[in-house]
Coordinates of C-alpha atoms and ligand atoms in Angstrom, one line a residue:
M9 CA 0.0 0.0 0.0
R10 CA 2.7 2.4 0.9
K11 CA 4.7 1.8 -2.2
D12 CA 2.9 4.4 -4.3
W13 CA 3.0 7.1 -1.6
A14 CA 5.7 8.9 -3.6
G15 CA 3.4 9.4 -6.5
F16 CA 0.9 11.6 -4.7
G17 CA 2.0 15.1 -5.8
V18 CA 3.0 17.6 -3.1
D19 CA 4.4 17.1 0.3
L20 CA 2.6 19.1 2.9
H21 CA 3.2 20.2 6.6
L22 CA -0.1 20.5 8.4
E23 CA -0.6 21.0 12.1
V24 CA -4.0 19.5 12.9
S25 CA -5.4 20.6 16.2
T26 CA -7.8 18.0 17.5
G27 CA -9.4 20.0 20.2
G28 CA -12.7 20.4 18.3
G29 CA -12.6 17.1 16.5
R30 CA -10.3 15.7 14.0
R31 CA -12.2 16.5 10.9
R32 CA -12.7 20.1 12.0
G33 CA -9.0 20.4 12.9
L34 CA -8.0 19.1 9.5
E35 CA -10.5 21.3 7.7
E36 CA -9.1 24.4 9.6
A37 CA -5.5 23.4 8.9
L38 CA -6.2 23.1 5.3
R39 CA -8.4 26.4 5.2
Q40 CA -5.5 28.2 6.8
A41 CA -2.9 26.9 4.5
V42 CA -5.1 28.0 1.5
R43 CA -5.9 31.3 2.9
D44 CA -2.3 32.4 3.8
G45 CA -1.1 31.2 0.4
R46 CA 1.0 28.1 1.5
L47 CA -1.2 26.1 -0.7
P48 CA -1.5 28.1 -3.9
R49 CA -4.2 27.8 -6.5
G50 CA -3.9 24.6 -8.6
T51 CA -1.8 22.7 -5.9
R52 CA -2.7 18.9 -6.1
L53 CA -3.5 17.5 -2.8
P54 CA -2.5 14.0 -1.8
S55 CA -5.2 11.3 -2.1
T56 CA -7.4 10.8 0.9
R57 CA -5.8 7.5 1.6
S58 CA -2.2 8.9 1.6
L59 CA -3.0 11.9 3.7
A60 CA -5.1 9.7 6.1
A61 CA -2.1 7.3 6.6
E62 CA 0.3 10.2 7.1
L63 CA -1.8 12.0 9.7
G64 CA -3.1 8.9 11.5
L65 CA -6.7 9.8 10.7
S66 CA -9.3 7.6 8.9
R67 CA -9.8 7.8 5.2
G68 CA -13.4 8.9 5.9
T69 CA -12.3 11.8 8.1
V70 CA -10.1 13.1 5.4
S71 CA -12.7 12.5 2.7
A72 CA -15.2 14.4 4.7
A73 CA -12.9 17.4 5.2
Y74 CA -12.0 17.6 1.5
D75 CA -15.8 17.5 0.7
Q76 CA -16.5 20.3 3.2
L77 CA -13.7 22.4 1.7
V78 CA -14.9 21.7 -1.9
A79 CA -18.3 22.9 -0.7
E80 CA -16.8 26.1 0.7
G81 CA -15.0 26.7 -2.5
Y82 CA -11.4 26.2 -1.2
L83 CA -10.8 23.0 -3.1
A84 CA -12.0 21.7 -6.4
T85 CA -12.5 18.3 -7.9
R86 CA -12.6 17.1 -11.4
P87 CA -13.7 13.6 -12.4
G88 CA -10.7 11.4 -12.7
S89 CA -8.2 13.7 -11.4
A90 CA -6.7 14.8 -7.9
T91 CA -8.4 17.3 -5.6
E92 CA -6.8 20.7 -6.2
V93 CA -6.7 24.0 -4.5
A94 CA -9.5 26.2 -6.0
D95 CA -9.1 29.7 -7.2
V96 CA -9.4 31.7 -4.0
S97 CA -7.8 35.0 -3.1
P98 CA -5.3 34.5 -0.3
T99 CA -5.3 37.2 2.4
T100 CA -1.5 37.2 2.5
L101 CA -0.3 38.0 -0.9
S102 CA 3.3 38.2 -0.4
R103 CA 3.9 34.4 -1.0
S104 CA 1.6 33.9 -3.9
E105 CA 2.6 36.9 -5.8
P106 CA 4.5 36.1 -9.0
P107 CA 8.2 36.5 -8.5
S108 CA 9.8 39.8 -9.1
E109 CA 11.8 40.3 -12.3
P110 CA 15.2 38.7 -12.3
S111 CA 17.9 41.1 -11.2
P112 CA 20.4 42.0 -13.9
G113 CA 23.2 41.3 -11.5
P114 CA 25.2 42.4 -8.5
G115 CA 25.4 46.1 -8.1
H116 CA 22.7 47.0 -10.6
H117 CA 19.4 46.3 -9.0
L118 CA 19.9 45.4 -5.4
Q119 CA 20.0 48.2 -2.9
L120 CA 22.4 46.8 -0.3
P121 CA 22.7 48.5 3.0
T122 CA 26.3 48.8 4.2
G123 CA 27.5 45.7 6.1
P124 CA 30.4 45.4 8.4
S125 CA 33.5 47.0 7.3
A126 CA 35.7 44.0 6.4
A127 CA 35.0 40.3 5.8
P128 CA 37.2 38.0 7.9
L129 CA 39.4 35.5 6.1
Y130 CA 38.4 31.8 6.4
D131 CA 40.3 28.6 6.3
L132 CA 38.3 26.7 3.8
R133 CA 40.0 23.3 4.3
L134 CA 37.3 20.6 4.6
P135 CA 37.6 17.4 6.5
A136 CA 39.2 14.7 4.4
G137 CA 36.7 12.3 2.9
P138 CA 37.2 8.6 3.1
S139 CA 39.2 7.3 0.1
A140 CA 36.9 4.5 -0.9
T141 CA 33.3 3.4 0.0
P142 CA 33.5 1.4 3.1
L143 CA 32.4 -2.2 3.2
H144 CA 29.6 -1.3 5.6
D145 CA 28.6 2.2 5.2
L146 CA 26.8 3.6 8.4
R147 CA 28.2 7.1 8.1
P148 CA 26.0 9.7 9.5
G149 CA 24.9 12.8 7.6
Q150 CA 24.6 11.2 4.2
P151 CA 21.6 10.1 2.2
D152 CA 21.4 7.0 0.1
L153 CA 23.4 8.3 -2.9
S154 CA 22.3 5.3 -5.0
A155 CA 18.8 6.7 -4.7
F156 CA 19.6 10.1 -6.1
P157 CA 16.8 11.1 -8.5
A158 CA 19.1 10.9 -11.5
R159 CA 16.2 10.7 -14.2
A160 CA 14.3 13.6 -12.7
W161 CA 17.6 15.6 -12.4
L162 CA 18.5 14.8 -16.0
R163 CA 14.8 15.7 -17.2
A164 CA 15.1 19.1 -15.4
T165 CA 18.7 19.7 -16.8
R166 CA 17.4 19.1 -20.3
H167 CA 14.6 21.4 -19.7
V168 CA 16.6 24.2 -18.2
L169 CA 19.4 24.0 -21.0
S170 CA 16.8 23.9 -23.7
T171 CA 14.5 26.7 -22.5
A172 CA 16.6 29.0 -20.4
P173 CA 17.7 32.3 -22.2
A174 CA 21.4 32.9 -22.6
E175 CA 21.2 35.7 -20.0
V176 CA 21.1 33.0 -17.3
L177 CA 24.8 32.5 -17.9
G178 CA 25.5 36.1 -17.1
P179 CA 25.9 37.8 -13.7
C180 CA 23.3 36.7 -11.1
D181 CA 21.8 38.5 -8.1
P182 CA 24.0 37.4 -5.0
R183 CA 20.9 36.0 -3.5
G184 CA 20.6 33.5 -6.2
R185 CA 18.2 32.9 -9.2
I186 CA 14.7 34.3 -8.7
E187 CA 13.3 31.0 -10.2
L188 CA 14.8 29.0 -7.3
R189 CA 14.0 31.7 -4.6
A190 CA 10.4 31.7 -5.8
A191 CA 10.2 27.9 -5.8
L192 CA 11.7 27.6 -2.4
A193 CA 9.5 30.3 -0.8
G194 CA 6.5 28.4 -1.8
Y195 CA 7.9 25.0 -1.0
L196 CA 9.3 26.0 2.5
A197 CA 5.8 27.6 3.3
R198 CA 4.0 24.5 2.2
T199 CA 6.1 21.8 3.7
R200 CA 7.7 23.4 6.8
G201 CA 5.5 26.4 7.6
V202 CA 8.3 29.0 6.9
I203 CA 7.1 32.5 6.4
T204 CA 9.2 34.3 3.8
T205 CA 9.1 35.7 0.3
P206 CA 11.5 35.2 -2.7
D207 CA 13.2 38.5 -1.9
L208 CA 14.2 37.3 1.6
I209 CA 15.8 34.0 0.4
V210 CA 19.6 33.7 -0.1
V211 CA 20.7 30.5 -2.0
T212 CA 24.0 29.2 -0.4
T213 CA 26.3 26.3 -0.9
G214 CA 24.9 24.8 2.3
F215 CA 24.6 25.2 6.0
V216 CA 28.4 25.8 6.4
Q217 CA 28.2 28.8 4.0
A218 CA 25.1 30.1 5.8
L219 CA 27.2 30.2 9.1
N220 CA 30.0 31.8 7.3
L221 CA 27.8 34.6 5.9
L222 CA 26.2 35.2 9.2
V223 CA 29.5 35.6 11.1
Q224 CA 30.1 38.5 8.8
V225 CA 27.0 40.3 9.7
I226 CA 26.5 39.7 13.5
D227 CA 28.7 40.6 16.3
G228 CA 29.1 39.0 19.7
P229 CA 29.2 35.5 21.2
I230 CA 27.2 32.8 19.4
A231 CA 25.6 29.9 21.4
T232 CA 25.8 26.4 20.1
E233 CA 24.0 23.4 21.3
E234 CA 25.8 21.1 23.7
P235 CA 26.0 18.4 22.4
G236 CA 26.0 19.6 18.9
H237 CA 27.8 19.3 15.7
D238 CA 31.5 19.6 16.3
F239 CA 32.2 20.6 12.6
Y240 CA 30.0 23.7 12.9
R241 CA 31.5 24.8 16.2
E242 CA 34.9 24.6 14.4
V243 CA 33.7 26.7 11.6
L244 CA 32.6 29.4 14.2
R245 CA 36.0 29.1 15.9
R246 CA 38.0 29.5 12.7
A247 CA 35.9 32.6 12.1
G248 CA 37.3 33.9 15.3
R249 CA 34.0 33.8 17.1
E250 CA 33.5 33.1 20.7
T251 CA 31.1 30.1 21.2
V252 CA 28.8 29.6 24.3
P253 CA 27.5 26.2 25.2
L254 CA 23.8 25.9 25.1
P255 CA 23.1 22.7 27.1
V256 CA 20.5 20.2 25.8
D257 CA 18.4 17.9 27.8
G258 CA 15.4 15.5 27.2
L259 CA 13.2 18.6 26.1
G260 CA 15.8 20.0 23.7
A261 CA 18.0 23.0 24.1
Q262 CA 17.7 24.8 27.6
V263 CA 17.0 28.0 26.1
D264 CA 16.4 29.7 29.6
T265 CA 20.3 29.7 29.9
L266 CA 20.5 32.2 27.0
T267 CA 21.4 35.6 28.3
G268 CA 21.5 39.1 26.7
A269 CA 25.3 38.9 26.3
T270 CA 24.8 36.3 23.5
A271 CA 24.1 37.6 20.1
A272 CA 22.8 34.6 18.3
A273 CA 22.0 30.9 19.1
V274 CA 22.4 28.2 16.5
V275 CA 19.7 25.6 17.2
T276 CA 18.2 22.4 15.7
P277 CA 14.5 22.8 17.0
A278 CA 12.9 20.2 14.8
H279 CA 15.3 17.4 15.6
Q280 CA 18.1 18.2 17.9
Y281 CA 21.5 17.2 16.5
P282 CA 22.5 14.6 17.7
T283 CA 20.0 13.6 20.4
G284 CA 17.0 13.8 18.1
V285 CA 14.5 15.4 20.5
P286 CA 12.2 18.2 19.2
L287 CA 12.4 21.5 21.1
H288 CA 9.6 21.4 23.7
P289 CA 6.7 23.9 23.1
A290 CA 7.5 25.8 26.3
R291 CA 11.1 26.1 25.2
R292 CA 10.0 27.3 21.8
R293 CA 8.1 30.0 23.5
A294 CA 11.0 31.0 25.6
L295 CA 13.2 31.0 22.6
R296 CA 10.9 33.4 20.9
E297 CA 11.0 35.7 23.9
W298 CA 14.7 35.7 24.1
G299 CA 16.0 38.9 22.5
G300 CA 18.9 37.4 20.2
L301 CA 19.1 36.2 16.8
V302 CA 18.1 32.5 16.2
V303 CA 19.7 30.5 13.5
E304 CA 17.6 27.5 12.8
D305 CA 19.4 24.6 11.3
D306 CA 16.6 22.6 9.7
Y307 CA 19.1 20.1 8.3
D308 CA 16.7 17.1 8.1
G309 CA 13.2 18.7 8.7
E310 CA 11.7 16.6 5.8
F311 CA 12.5 13.3 7.4
R312 CA 10.0 12.9 10.3
Y313 CA 8.6 9.3 10.7
D314 CA 6.1 9.6 13.5
R315 CA 2.9 11.6 13.0
Q316 CA 3.9 14.5 15.2
P317 CA 4.4 17.5 12.9
V318 CA 7.2 19.7 13.9
G319 CA 7.1 22.8 11.8
A320 CA 10.0 25.3 11.3
F321 CA 10.5 27.5 14.4
Q322 CA 10.9 30.3 12.0
G323 CA 7.2 30.4 11.2
T324 CA 6.6 31.6 14.7
A325 CA 9.1 34.5 14.8
P326 CA 10.1 35.3 11.1
D327 CA 11.6 38.7 12.1
R328 CA 14.1 37.2 14.5
V329 CA 15.0 33.8 13.0
V330 CA 17.3 32.9 10.1
Y331 CA 16.0 29.7 8.8
V332 CA 18.6 27.5 7.0
G333 CA 18.0 24.3 4.8
T334 CA 20.1 22.3 2.6
T335 CA 20.0 19.6 -0.1
S336 CA 22.9 17.7 1.6
E337 CA 20.6 15.2 3.3
S338 CA 17.6 15.4 0.9
L339 CA 19.6 14.9 -2.5
A340 CA 23.3 14.7 -2.2
P341 CA 26.0 16.7 -0.1
A342 CA 28.0 17.0 -3.3
L343 CA 25.6 19.4 -4.9
R344 CA 26.4 22.1 -2.5
L345 CA 23.0 23.8 -2.6
G346 CA 21.2 25.2 0.4
W347 CA 19.1 28.2 1.3
M348 CA 18.5 30.7 4.1
A349 CA 15.3 32.6 4.7
V350 CA 16.5 35.9 6.3
P351 CA 14.7 38.4 8.4
P352 CA 14.1 41.7 6.5
S353 CA 16.5 43.6 8.7
L354 CA 19.4 41.2 7.7
I355 CA 18.8 40.6 4.0
G356 CA 20.9 43.5 2.7
P357 CA 23.9 42.7 4.9
V358 CA 23.7 38.9 4.2
A359 CA 23.3 39.4 0.4
E360 CA 26.3 41.8 0.5
A361 CA 28.4 39.2 2.5
K362 CA 27.5 36.6 -0.1
L363 CA 28.4 39.0 -3.0
H364 CA 31.9 39.4 -1.4
T365 CA 32.3 35.7 -0.5
D366 CA 31.7 34.0 -3.9
T367 CA 29.6 36.5 -5.9
H368 CA 26.7 34.0 -6.0
T369 CA 26.1 30.2 -6.1
E370 CA 26.5 28.3 -9.4
V371 CA 23.5 29.0 -11.6
L372 CA 22.6 25.9 -13.6
G373 CA 22.2 23.7 -10.5
Q374 CA 20.0 26.4 -9.0
L375 CA 17.8 26.3 -12.1
V376 CA 17.7 22.4 -12.1
L377 CA 16.7 22.5 -8.5
A378 CA 14.0 25.1 -9.1
R379 CA 12.6 22.9 -11.9
L380 CA 12.7 19.9 -9.7
I381 CA 10.6 21.7 -7.1
E382 CA 8.1 23.2 -9.6
T383 CA 7.4 19.8 -11.2
H384 CA 7.0 18.2 -7.7
D385 CA 9.7 15.7 -8.5
Y386 CA 11.5 17.1 -5.5
D387 CA 8.4 16.2 -3.3
R388 CA 8.1 12.7 -4.8
H389 CA 11.8 12.0 -4.1
I390 CA 11.4 13.2 -0.5
R391 CA 8.3 11.2 0.1
A392 CA 9.9 8.0 -1.4
A393 CA 13.1 8.5 0.6
R394 CA 11.0 9.2 3.8
L395 CA 9.4 5.8 3.4
R396 CA 12.7 4.0 2.8
Y397 CA 14.4 5.7 5.8
R398 CA 11.5 4.9 8.0
R399 CA 11.7 1.3 7.2
R400 CA 15.4 1.3 7.8
R401 CA 15.0 3.0 11.2
E402 CA 12.4 0.4 12.1
L403 CA 14.8 -2.3 11.2
M404 CA 17.6 -0.7 13.3
L405 CA 15.4 -0.4 16.3
A406 CA 14.4 -4.0 16.0
R407 CA 17.9 -5.2 15.7
L408 CA 19.8 -2.9 18.1
G409 CA 17.0 -1.6 20.4
P410 CA 15.9 -3.0 23.7
G411 CA 14.0 -6.4 23.6
P412 CA 14.8 -10.1 23.3
G413 CA 17.9 -10.6 21.1
Q414 CA 19.4 -7.2 21.8
P415 CA 23.0 -7.6 20.9
L416 CA 24.2 -5.3 23.7
P417 CA 21.8 -4.9 26.6
G418 CA 21.6 -1.4 28.2
V419 CA 22.2 0.4 24.9
A420 CA 19.9 3.5 24.5
L421 CA 18.7 4.8 21.2
P422 CA 17.0 8.1 22.1
G423 CA 15.1 10.4 19.6
V424 CA 15.0 8.3 16.5
A425 CA 11.5 9.5 15.1
A426 CA 13.2 11.7 12.6
G427 CA 16.4 12.2 10.5
L428 CA 18.9 9.9 8.9
R429 CA 21.0 9.0 11.9
A430 CA 20.6 7.6 15.4
L431 CA 22.7 8.2 18.5
L432 CA 23.4 5.0 20.2
L433 CA 24.5 5.5 23.9
L434 CA 26.6 2.8 25.4
P435 CA 25.9 1.4 28.9
E436 CA 28.2 2.9 31.6
E437 CA 29.8 -0.5 32.4
G438 CA 31.1 -0.6 28.8
P439 CA 32.2 -1.6 26.3
A440 CA 34.3 1.6 25.7
E441 CA 33.5 3.8 22.7
G442 CA 37.1 3.6 21.5
E443 CA 37.1 -0.2 21.6
L444 CA 34.0 -0.6 19.6
L445 CA 35.1 1.9 17.1
A446 CA 38.5 0.1 16.5
E447 CA 36.5 -3.3 16.1
C448 CA 34.2 -1.6 13.6
E449 CA 37.1 -0.3 11.7
R450 CA 38.6 -3.6 11.6
R451 CA 35.5 -5.1 10.1
G452 CA 35.0 -2.3 7.5
I453 CA 32.1 -0.6 9.2
A454 CA 32.2 3.2 8.8
L455 CA 30.4 5.3 11.5
R456 CA 31.2 8.0 14.0
A457 CA 32.1 8.3 17.6
A458 CA 29.6 10.3 19.6
S459 CA 31.9 11.8 22.3
P460 CA 33.3 14.6 20.1
L461 CA 29.9 16.1 19.9
W462 CA 30.4 17.3 23.5
R463 CA 33.0 19.9 24.3
G464 CA 34.0 18.3 27.6
D465 CA 33.6 14.6 28.5
G466 CA 30.7 13.2 26.5
P467 CA 29.1 9.8 27.2
G468 CA 30.4 7.0 25.0
G469 CA 28.4 6.2 22.0
L470 CA 28.1 5.8 18.3
L471 CA 26.5 7.9 15.7
I472 CA 25.0 5.6 13.1
G473 CA 23.7 6.8 9.7
Y474 CA 21.1 4.5 8.5
A475 CA 20.6 6.3 5.1
A476 CA 24.1 6.1 3.6
A477 CA 24.2 2.4 2.5
S478 CA 22.2 1.2 -0.6
E479 CA 18.9 -0.7 0.1
R480 CA 20.7 -4.0 -0.5
A481 CA 23.7 -3.3 1.6
Y482 CA 21.9 -1.7 4.6
P483 CA 20.7 -5.1 6.3
H484 CA 24.3 -6.5 6.0
A485 CA 25.8 -3.3 7.6
L486 CA 23.3 -3.4 10.4
E487 CA 24.0 -7.2 11.1
A488 CA 27.8 -6.5 11.0
L489 CA 27.4 -3.7 13.6
A490 CA 25.1 -6.0 15.8
R491 CA 27.8 -8.6 15.9
V492 CA 30.4 -6.0 17.0
L493 CA 28.0 -4.9 19.8
A494 CA 27.3 -8.5 20.8
G495 CA 31.2 -9.1 20.8
T496 CA 30.9 -12.1 18.4
Ligands
PLP16 C1 23.6 19.3 12.0 C2 23.8 19.5 10.5 N1 23.5 20.7 10.0 C3 23.7 20.9 8.7 C4 24.2 19.9 7.8 C5 24.3 20.3 6.4 O1 25.4 21.0 6.0 P1 25.8 21.5 4.7 O2 24.4 22.0 4.0 O3 26.7 22.5 4.8 O4 26.2 20.4 3.8 C6 24.5 18.7 8.3 C7 24.8 17.5 7.4 O5 24.3 17.2 6.5 C8 24.3 18.4 9.7 O6 24.5 17.2 10.2

């Protein structure tokens, strides 16, 4: 039944409140999405069966909600085709307006407020990649590259090269091509609840560049989650920035520890890296009330497997949050394509920083990604990947998690309802992290130690990526790891 989920058109982020009944909650969520322009006219909705399965509702409930919205004129149906958003006037126009004219290039069109006087120099060395694909690939932070949507990418590339005017090969707005910024503004609103417009989006080469641009436009110490990604902490350190630890517990980042002395906080509210917990609603409120700039790293927001929707934090405070997304986990890290949705007060300085950093991101890739989003091939790819990774996660939990046959009793696997990786915490009595890693290396299993994610002494553990291996190779990789944990 689930096999064909990927063919159902658009992906959708809906927060259904069940206070007044499920059907009513769904109706209101859909109505709101149409009214505020997140679901533009003509958008195909998923079938009642697939939406029911995704939201954990009965098919009858979804069907009744669709019927009601058809009666109200929000949705339209035609015999033999999907239910679509009807032609209604959204109250918030910014997101549904046609994109503004492409800018002729840096310096011509964009009025850039003056940014900081000098851009710091960066050390751009990247961590060395492994020389060959490991026998058992459980590296975190990497999607299944064998499932890259090569056909759709090729189709989109052909389309772009055969239809784009020659001017696309000329200078580009430092924020990126308008086609991609417009596609992203719609996509992010629809799937993640991000509130933005094409003018406020900056296309980057990924999260790492977003950080590098932001350190050029904000002064003062920057808080990073503890535990958090050591690579990004190092990026900030190399940029000469003081970082302040923002401790994380079972409810996510302890945002009440943030003070006025901290300029910005880099957080992962949808799925804390690496513990996996979503930021608790009370903490979200407190973060909104804190006066500093929030940098939201939504690195794997698309991949949530339970039915608890966790929208982007940015949607609750668009004037104070820089939302950052990337294709590194959804498509491939080698594309180097990401985006920022920037508050209006920062868009000028960020665009200027981008201009003086690399002029703009490479254009053909941007146009191909825009086409992929416009045709919904991107949605289809995400939905298929989400199903695949959900199955893999279930397999991992069944093989390594608590229960009969667990290879190493006492192992904890917290926060695995989302993402492409799991944090496996080792029992205090051992075995030691180093010992296990050495054994994994001997057997050709590639994964990461968890302890470097803490600044000080972190608990021993493993960071397991369950997306990187191909479909066929994954069960063998899991089995090999289970044997190492069992000491056999
Ligand atoms: C926590 C976190 N943030 C962001 C990213 C993406 O970084 P980039 O877009 O620079 O590849 C990753 C890795 O994919 C990650 O693990």
